[in-house]
PDB file of C-alpha atoms in Angstrom:
ATOM      1  CA  MET A  12     -17.318  14.089  16.892  1.00  0.00           C
ATOM      2  CA  SER A  13     -18.295  13.097  13.411  1.00  0.00           C
ATOM      3  CA  THR A  14     -18.699   9.537  12.223  1.00  0.00           C
ATOM      4  CA  ASP A  15     -15.076   9.485  11.049  1.00  0.00           C
ATOM      5  CA  ASP A  16     -12.573   8.577  13.738  1.00  0.00           C
ATOM      6  CA  THR A  17      -9.488  10.531  12.712  1.00  0.00           C
ATOM      7  CA  THR A  18      -7.472   9.320  15.687  1.00  0.00           C
ATOM      8  CA  SER A  19      -6.733   5.981  14.006  1.00  0.00           C
ATOM      9  CA  LEU A  20      -4.693   7.253  11.077  1.00  0.00           C
ATOM     10  CA  PRO A  21      -3.724   6.629   8.362  1.00  0.00           C
ATOM     11  CA  ILE A  22      -7.058   5.989   6.681  1.00  0.00           C
ATOM     12  CA  VAL A  23      -6.740   4.137   3.367  1.00  0.00           C
ATOM     13  CA  GLU A  24      -9.797   3.521   1.175  1.00  0.00           C
ATOM     14  CA  GLU A  25     -10.104   1.990  -2.306  1.00  0.00           C
ATOM     15  CA  TYR A  26     -12.665   3.206  -4.851  1.00  0.00           C
ATOM     16  CA  GLY A  27     -13.576   2.273  -8.408  1.00  0.00           C
ATOM     17  CA  PRO A  28     -12.525  -0.640 -10.563  1.00  0.00           C
ATOM     18  CA  ALA A  29      -9.560  -2.788  -9.668  1.00  0.00           C
ATOM     19  CA  TRP A  30      -6.397  -1.501 -11.300  1.00  0.00           C
ATOM     20  CA  ARG A  31      -4.786  -3.678 -13.933  1.00  0.00           C
ATOM     21  CA  PRO A  32      -1.906  -2.699 -16.159  1.00  0.00           C
ATOM     22  CA  GLY A  33      -2.966  -2.090 -19.744  1.00  0.00           C
ATOM     23  CA  PRO A  34      -1.637  -4.001 -22.720  1.00  0.00           C
ATOM     24  CA  PHE A  35       1.984  -3.470 -23.620  1.00  0.00           C
ATOM     25  CA  GLU A  36       2.562  -0.459 -25.844  1.00  0.00           C
ATOM     26  CA  ARG A  37       5.876   0.108 -27.522  1.00  0.00           C
ATOM     27  CA  GLY A  38       7.341   3.454 -26.525  1.00  0.00           C
ATOM     28  CA  LYS A  39       4.903   4.137 -23.676  1.00  0.00           C
ATOM     29  CA  ASP A  40       6.674   5.143 -20.524  1.00  0.00           C
ATOM     30  CA  GLY A  41       3.779   6.951 -18.863  1.00  0.00           C
ATOM     31  CA  PRO A  42       3.249   7.054 -15.129  1.00  0.00           C
ATOM     32  CA  GLN A  43       2.026   3.887 -13.414  1.00  0.00           C
ATOM     33  CA  LEU A  44       1.036   5.695 -10.201  1.00  0.00           C
ATOM     34  CA  ILE A  45      -0.064   9.317  -9.883  1.00  0.00           C
ATOM     35  CA  LEU A  46      -0.275  10.942  -6.463  1.00  0.00           C
ATOM     36  CA  ALA A  47      -2.608  13.919  -5.954  1.00  0.00           C
ATOM     37  CA  GLY A  48      -2.464  16.032  -2.812  1.00  0.00           C
ATOM     38  CA  VAL A  49      -5.819  17.546  -1.845  1.00  0.00           C
ATOM     39  CA  ASP A  50      -6.870  19.833   0.986  1.00  0.00           C
ATOM     40  CA  GLY A  51     -10.388  20.839  -0.001  1.00  0.00           C
ATOM     41  CA  SER A  52      -9.369  24.113  -1.666  1.00  0.00           C
ATOM     42  CA  PRO A  53     -10.653  24.833  -5.189  1.00  0.00           C
ATOM     43  CA  SER A  54      -7.181  24.545  -6.746  1.00  0.00           C
ATOM     44  CA  ALA A  55      -6.539  21.221  -4.948  1.00  0.00           C
ATOM     45  CA  LEU A  56      -9.862  19.827  -6.175  1.00  0.00           C
ATOM     46  CA  ARG A  57      -8.967  20.922  -9.730  1.00  0.00           C
ATOM     47  CA  ALA A  58      -5.611  19.159  -9.263  1.00  0.00           C
ATOM     48  CA  GLY A  59      -7.413  15.978  -8.193  1.00  0.00           C
ATOM     49  CA  ALA A  60      -9.730  16.132 -11.207  1.00  0.00           C
ATOM     50  CA  TYR A  61      -6.746  16.738 -13.513  1.00  0.00           C
ATOM     51  CA  ALA A  62      -4.882  13.800 -11.953  1.00  0.00           C
ATOM     52  CA  ALA A  63      -7.955  11.558 -12.408  1.00  0.00           C
ATOM     53  CA  GLY A  64      -8.185  12.471 -16.092  1.00  0.00           C
ATOM     54  CA  LEU A  65      -4.470  11.887 -16.539  1.00  0.00           C
ATOM     55  CA  ALA A  66      -4.733   8.527 -14.754  1.00  0.00           C
ATOM     56  CA  ARG A  67      -7.546   7.537 -17.123  1.00  0.00           C
ATOM     57  CA  ARG A  68      -5.578   8.524 -20.234  1.00  0.00           C
ATOM     58  CA  GLN A  69      -2.361   6.854 -19.028  1.00  0.00           C
ATOM     59  CA  ARG A  70      -4.081   3.786 -17.477  1.00  0.00           C
ATOM     60  CA  SER A  71      -2.449   4.654 -14.163  1.00  0.00           C
ATOM     61  CA  ARG A  72      -3.430   4.174 -10.552  1.00  0.00           C
ATOM     62  CA  LEU A  73      -4.388   7.308  -8.628  1.00  0.00           C
ATOM     63  CA  VAL A  74      -3.579   7.890  -4.984  1.00  0.00           C
ATOM     64  CA  VAL A  75      -5.320  10.892  -3.405  1.00  0.00           C
ATOM     65  CA  VAL A  76      -3.767  12.090  -0.144  1.00  0.00           C
ATOM     66  CA  TYR A  77      -5.278  14.466   2.405  1.00  0.00           C
ATOM     67  CA  VAL A  78      -2.979  15.540   5.228  1.00  0.00           C
ATOM     68  CA  LEU A  79      -4.420  16.667   8.553  1.00  0.00           C
ATOM     69  CA  SER A  80      -2.202  19.466   9.831  1.00  0.00           C
ATOM     70  CA  PRO A  81      -3.038  20.209  13.483  1.00  0.00           C
ATOM     71  CA  SER A  82      -3.055  23.833  14.549  1.00  0.00           C
ATOM     72  CA  VAL A  83      -0.500  25.181  17.009  1.00  0.00           C
ATOM     73  CA  TRP A  84      -3.412  25.977  19.312  1.00  0.00           C
ATOM     74  CA  THR A  85      -4.499  22.334  19.519  1.00  0.00           C
ATOM     75  CA  GLY A  86      -1.688  21.482  21.927  1.00  0.00           C
ATOM     76  CA  MET A  87      -2.535  24.366  24.230  1.00  0.00           C
ATOM     77  CA  SER A  88      -6.122  23.321  24.901  1.00  0.00           C
ATOM     78  CA  PRO A  89      -6.517  19.743  23.728  1.00  0.00           C
ATOM     79  CA  SER A  90      -9.944  19.224  25.265  1.00  0.00           C
ATOM     80  CA  LEU A  91     -11.798  22.146  23.661  1.00  0.00           C
ATOM     81  CA  ILE A  92      -9.935  23.085  20.517  1.00  0.00           C
ATOM     82  CA  GLY A  93      -8.773  19.537  19.853  1.00  0.00           C
ATOM     83  CA  ALA A  94     -12.305  18.141  19.857  1.00  0.00           C
ATOM     84  CA  ALA A  95     -13.526  20.882  17.515  1.00  0.00           C
ATOM     85  CA  GLN A  96     -10.584  20.339  15.189  1.00  0.00           C
ATOM     86  CA  GLU A  97     -11.137  16.565  15.096  1.00  0.00           C
ATOM     87  CA  GLU A  98     -14.783  17.162  14.194  1.00  0.00           C
ATOM     88  CA  ALA A  99     -13.742  19.566  11.423  1.00  0.00           C
ATOM     89  CA  TYR A 100     -11.279  16.960  10.124  1.00  0.00           C
ATOM     90  CA  GLY A 101     -14.018  14.320  10.056  1.00  0.00           C
ATOM     91  CA  ASP A 102     -16.294  16.682   8.136  1.00  0.00           C
ATOM     92  CA  MET A 103     -13.536  17.482   5.613  1.00  0.00           C
ATOM     93  CA  ILE A 104     -12.786  13.788   5.053  1.00  0.00           C
ATOM     94  CA  ALA A 105     -16.485  13.120   4.419  1.00  0.00           C
ATOM     95  CA  GLU A 106     -16.632  16.124   2.083  1.00  0.00           C
ATOM     96  CA  LEU A 107     -13.591  14.931   0.084  1.00  0.00           C
ATOM     97  CA  ARG A 108     -15.238  11.571  -0.567  1.00  0.00           C
ATOM     98  CA  ARG A 109     -17.810  13.235  -2.873  1.00  0.00           C
ATOM     99  CA  PRO A 110     -15.366  14.531  -5.513  1.00  0.00           C
ATOM    100  CA  ILE A 111     -13.419  11.264  -5.324  1.00  0.00           C
ATOM    101  CA  ALA A 112     -16.601   9.335  -6.123  1.00  0.00           C
ATOM    102  CA  ASP A 113     -17.213  11.740  -9.033  1.00  0.00           C
ATOM    103  CA  TRP A 114     -13.684  11.187 -10.365  1.00  0.00           C
ATOM    104  CA  VAL A 115     -14.162   7.412 -10.201  1.00  0.00           C
ATOM    105  CA  LYS A 116     -17.484   7.677 -12.029  1.00  0.00           C
ATOM    106  CA  GLU A 117     -16.248  10.107 -14.722  1.00  0.00           C
ATOM    107  CA  ALA A 118     -12.754   8.754 -15.356  1.00  0.00           C
ATOM    108  CA  HIS A 119     -13.407   5.100 -14.400  1.00  0.00           C
ATOM    109  CA  VAL A 120     -10.055   4.796 -12.614  1.00  0.00           C
ATOM    110  CA  ASN A 121      -8.887   3.050  -9.474  1.00  0.00           C
ATOM    111  CA  VAL A 122      -8.474   5.601  -6.669  1.00  0.00           C
ATOM    112  CA  THR A 123      -6.857   5.034  -3.301  1.00  0.00           C
ATOM    113  CA  PHE A 124      -7.744   7.706  -0.739  1.00  0.00           C
ATOM    114  CA  GLU A 125      -5.273   8.137   2.118  1.00  0.00           C
ATOM    115  CA  VAL A 126      -5.551  10.399   5.127  1.00  0.00           C
ATOM    116  CA  ARG A 127      -2.378  11.221   7.037  1.00  0.00           C
ATOM    117  CA  ARG A 128      -1.563  13.483   9.964  1.00  0.00           C
ATOM    118  CA  GLY A 129       1.420  15.837  10.056  1.00  0.00           C
ATOM    119  CA  ASP A 130       3.190  18.343   7.841  1.00  0.00           C
ATOM    120  CA  ALA A 131       1.710  18.324   4.326  1.00  0.00           C
ATOM    121  CA  PHE A 132       5.075  18.357   2.520  1.00  0.00           C
ATOM    122  CA  THR A 133       6.578  15.633   4.706  1.00  0.00           C
ATOM    123  CA  GLU A 134       3.566  13.336   4.419  1.00  0.00           C
ATOM    124  CA  LEU A 135       3.082  13.811   0.664  1.00  0.00           C
ATOM    125  CA  LYS A 136       6.781  13.099   0.174  1.00  0.00           C
ATOM    126  CA  ARG A 137       6.560  10.008   2.392  1.00  0.00           C
ATOM    127  CA  VAL A 138       3.535   8.588   0.520  1.00  0.00           C
ATOM    128  CA  ALA A 139       5.119   9.344  -2.868  1.00  0.00           C
ATOM    129  CA  ILE A 140       8.319   7.530  -1.881  1.00  0.00           C
ATOM    130  CA  ASP A 141       6.545   4.593  -0.187  1.00  0.00           C
ATOM    131  CA  ARG A 142       4.183   4.018  -3.112  1.00  0.00           C
ATOM    132  CA  ARG A 143       6.816   4.818  -5.759  1.00  0.00           C
ATOM    133  CA  ALA A 144       4.802   7.581  -7.403  1.00  0.00           C
ATOM    134  CA  ASP A 145       5.787   8.509 -10.939  1.00  0.00           C
ATOM    135  CA  LEU A 146       4.092  11.917 -10.784  1.00  0.00           C
ATOM    136  CA  VAL A 147       2.815  14.250  -8.057  1.00  0.00           C
ATOM    137  CA  VAL A 148      -0.078  16.619  -8.794  1.00  0.00           C
ATOM    138  CA  VAL A 149      -1.002  19.433  -6.397  1.00  0.00           C
ATOM    139  CA  GLY A 150      -2.958  22.659  -6.528  1.00  0.00           C
ATOM    140  CA  ALA A 151      -1.282  26.055  -6.509  1.00  0.00           C
ATOM    141  CA  SER A 152      -1.282  27.769  -3.137  1.00  0.00           C
ATOM    142  CA  GLU A 153      -3.886  30.463  -2.670  1.00  0.00           C
ATOM    143  CA  SER A 154      -2.117  31.960   0.344  1.00  0.00           C
ATOM    144  CA  THR A 155      -0.091  35.163  -0.033  1.00  0.00           C
ATOM    145  CA  GLY A 156       2.127  34.125   2.888  1.00  0.00           C
ATOM    146  CA  HIS A 157       3.547  31.243   0.874  1.00  0.00           C
ATOM    147  CA  ARG A 158       5.474  33.697  -1.283  1.00  0.00           C
ATOM    148  CA  LEU A 159       7.765  34.253   1.695  1.00  0.00           C
ATOM    149  CA  VAL A 160       7.820  30.825   3.336  1.00  0.00           C
ATOM    150  CA  GLY A 161       7.280  28.620   0.285  1.00  0.00           C
ATOM    151  CA  SER A 162       4.257  26.526  -0.581  1.00  0.00           C
ATOM    152  CA  VAL A 163       3.934  22.770  -0.435  1.00  0.00           C
ATOM    153  CA  ALA A 164       4.014  22.709  -4.252  1.00  0.00           C
ATOM    154  CA  ASN A 165       7.225  24.739  -4.303  1.00  0.00           C
ATOM    155  CA  ARG A 166       8.856  22.450  -1.744  1.00  0.00           C
ATOM    156  CA  LEU A 167       7.822  19.339  -3.717  1.00  0.00           C
ATOM    157  CA  VAL A 168       9.323  20.781  -6.897  1.00  0.00           C
ATOM    158  CA  ARG A 169      12.558  21.672  -5.071  1.00  0.00           C
ATOM    159  CA  ALA A 170      12.781  18.135  -3.645  1.00  0.00           C
ATOM    160  CA  GLY A 171      13.419  16.996  -7.227  1.00  0.00           C
ATOM    161  CA  LEU A 172      12.356  13.388  -6.641  1.00  0.00           C
ATOM    162  CA  TRP A 173       9.506  13.189  -9.189  1.00  0.00           C
ATOM    163  CA  PRO A 174       7.860  15.345 -11.816  1.00  0.00           C
ATOM    164  CA  VAL A 175       5.419  17.705 -10.084  1.00  0.00           C
ATOM    165  CA  THR A 176       2.434  19.262 -11.829  1.00  0.00           C
ATOM    166  CA  VAL A 177       1.005  22.344 -10.139  1.00  0.00           C
ATOM    167  CA  VAL A 178      -2.572  23.055 -11.184  1.00  0.00           C
ATOM    168  CA  PRO A 179      -3.785  26.677 -10.861  1.00  0.00           C
TER     169      PRO A 179
END
């Protein structure tokens, strides 16, 4: 098991400067909170970097969410596969902290990092609703199977609850 204990979820961590609303600007209705869904894929990391830059330009808060989606096989052999999967999750969480630290350093924005467990669409939707996100940013799916089933990005767009930016 890695140093991260993923059994006590959700994990919520704050990075960077404290968020404060900027001075009043007439005609500015930009987003106050931007949610970025990341999973470690190149397109998701580009989406996180894009969201950080947008948060800097709009003086918004940034919430980065990583959703642990257990495999179907985990339930069949919880002792062997479950332990390996928990270790992989801990490694991925530690690996995601590096780009988040880079985004804080480059964009100088407040970033909240949340780790949830469950279905990616359901959890991203839940966090966006709970935190009252003004914009959701996700990476485009790199899986060919999502053309048939539908990707998380596609499902978020179809939900129609917030503007969704899909970064290639």
